Amino acid sequence: MRKPYVVTISSEKGGVGKTTLAINLAVYLKALNEDLPLTLFSFDNHFSVERLFRIGKKGGNGDVGGLFTGRRPEDLLELGEYGVQFIPSSRRLEELAEVREAGPDRVARSLAASDLEGIVIIDTRPTLDILTRNALCAADLVLIPVKDTPSLENCRNLYDFCQSQGIPKKALRLLPCLIDSRIRYKGPFTDAYQLLKAYAINRGYRCMEGFIAKSPKVESLNTNPEGRVYPILTHGRGTNVHRQFAHLARQIMLAAKGCETYRVDYIRQQQNRQREKEQFLRQRLENLLPDCLVCDRSLEEPPREQQGLFYGETADGRVCGYLEENCFTDLVFRYFYRTQKEVGGGNPLRELFRESSERSYFALRLNRGETDTAKLELCFHRFDEQGLEVSRKNIELKTFENRFLGREKTPLFRLVEKAGLLENVSADEFLLIRRMQGATAEEAFPETQYAAFRRIMGQVATRLPKDPSPSPSLADLSDAAAVHQP
Ligand SMILES: Nc1ncnc2c1ncn2[C@@H]1O[C@H](COP(=O)(O)OP(=O)(O)OP(=O)(O)O)[C@@H](O)[C@H]1O
Ligand SMILES: [Mg+2]
């Protein structure tokens, strides 16, 4: 077992036996396999871990707070009695800004990055605070001691939180604890254990096999004039709780051995994926052209009133940038609908387009099969949100507005030029355009939208008609552009 298998002991109810379970399980598990590294730590501040395991007056390596401040878990370890290694508890965890500001996966990430092996047991406080959330988030197995119906009802929050973190329901196991065997009931459930188990199953919770009985022996091992904590394994042999703990430890050992995917591995993968995503996004933002792809107006300037943005990116991802809403709408009306420029703001057609464009993708692609190189032809496609083509139009791509008037390049030519479509000789190259949500470049680039954009990009690429004729060479294209000059 190279990765640590993490067992978190948690219940929002206090005094149900969490700490007693944690410290004794550590001893029993170690006894089952001496060679298995066993690490224990507690977010509780009762220092039972130290009272049982500490040899002499050690300390000073740090404590569980270090898991939040970037210390390596292996550097915080203290080797204790019975071969159990532990990270010392802390009295001041909530004073640490790193704890208050931590996400729920801080400890899991710390364990994932560590060299810890074997089994890790985490004892928690009776609240679902950020420390408990961290302990749960790292867990392969969550042991929930329940001693009565209120503690059973309390489980709901733990289940909900674990579900939100993608921890499967079967990883959570209830364990009836502090069961007073003297109490008997009439009816189908004769004792508290049977009753709690039935309640649990009725609510869809899974239980560990067996239970831990309430025993005066255990109490005396935890509270005694010496102020120490003694393990049940060494000081309670022959008792029922000894047999119950041994049975529980065997179940956990089997579960740990049978574990195929460790939670810390999953967290590590998630972390890598997140890092890649962030890096990708950062790179995209760096690549983003600073001006509107049509009018060259800087996107750093405050957005024009009631103006949205369209986003355009080439299939090869080399060129990406924004188009101001007016610029793109003008293009569409002028070249696609062949309507004159006078179709200004407030026009119902324009409003209609504004509304329908939210559900559309637009693709611009040079018709590479054009044999007459004196003419450049552009195909303008419109797709729906599923990437299915709705309409298309072939447009002659002119370089200049008017042969006789000025030398201003047409907006469509400027767009095609800026997108690099003229230089890119690949027949598969196209520019995909989509209305974005925000009014500024940063707002308009949320991760989820971009993922959808790239997905549609892939679909559009397969649906654009494949042109069998060879692509014109770069020289042909620049000739074509030259011919278009007045
Ligand atoms: N099996 C048992 N039989 C008798 N007493 C027990 C048993 N297990 C725990 N106790 C006692 O119950 C009390 C609470 O136990 P413990 O501290 O383990 O609970 P906890 O859930 O960790 O409490 P907290 O929520 O305050 O951290 C202690 O006094 C302990 O000695
Ligand atoms: Mg406790």
CSV table of N, CA and C and ligand atoms in Angstrom, one decimal, residues 14-20 42 44-46 48 123-126, ligand 2:
chain,number,residue,atom,x,y,z
A,14,GLY,N,-21.2,15.5,20.0
A,14,GLY,CA,-20.0,15.4,20.9
A,14,GLY,C,-20.1,14.2,21.8
A,15,GLY,N,-19.0,13.7,22.2
A,15,GLY,CA,-19.0,12.7,23.2
A,15,GLY,C,-19.5,11.3,22.8
A,16,VAL,N,-19.4,11.0,21.5
A,16,VAL,CA,-19.9,9.8,21.0
A,16,VAL,C,-18.8,8.7,20.9
A,17,GLY,N,-17.6,9.1,21.2
A,17,GLY,CA,-16.5,8.1,21.2
A,17,GLY,C,-15.6,8.3,20.0
A,18,LYS,N,-15.5,9.4,19.4
A,18,LYS,CA,-14.7,9.6,18.2
A,18,LYS,C,-13.2,9.4,18.5
A,19,THR,N,-12.8,10.2,19.6
A,19,THR,CA,-11.4,10.2,19.9
A,19,THR,C,-11.0,8.8,20.4
A,20,THR,N,-11.8,8.2,21.2
A,20,THR,CA,-11.5,6.8,21.7
A,20,THR,C,-11.4,5.8,20.6
A,42,SER,N,-5.3,14.6,15.2
A,42,SER,CA,-6.6,15.0,15.7
A,42,SER,C,-6.8,16.5,15.6
A,44,ASP,N,-9.2,17.7,17.3
A,44,ASP,CA,-9.7,17.9,18.6
A,44,ASP,C,-8.6,18.6,19.4
A,45,ASN,N,-9.0,19.3,20.4
A,45,ASN,CA,-7.9,19.9,21.2
A,45,ASN,C,-7.9,19.4,22.7
A,46,HIS,N,-8.2,18.1,22.8
A,46,HIS,CA,-8.2,17.5,24.1
A,46,HIS,C,-6.9,16.8,24.4
A,48,SER,N,-5.7,13.9,23.7
A,48,SER,CA,-5.7,12.5,24.1
A,48,SER,C,-4.6,11.8,23.3
A,123,ASP,N,-8.9,12.3,13.5
A,123,ASP,CA,-10.0,12.5,14.5
A,123,ASP,C,-10.5,13.9,14.4
A,124,THR,N,-11.8,14.2,14.5
A,124,THR,CA,-12.3,15.5,14.2
A,124,THR,C,-13.1,16.0,15.4
A,125,ARG,N,-13.5,17.3,15.3
A,125,ARG,CA,-14.3,17.9,16.4
A,125,ARG,C,-15.8,17.7,16.1
A,126,PRO,N,-16.6,17.9,17.1
A,126,PRO,CA,-18.0,17.6,16.8
A,126,PRO,C,-18.8,18.7,16.1
B,2,MG,MG,-12.9,13.9,20.7
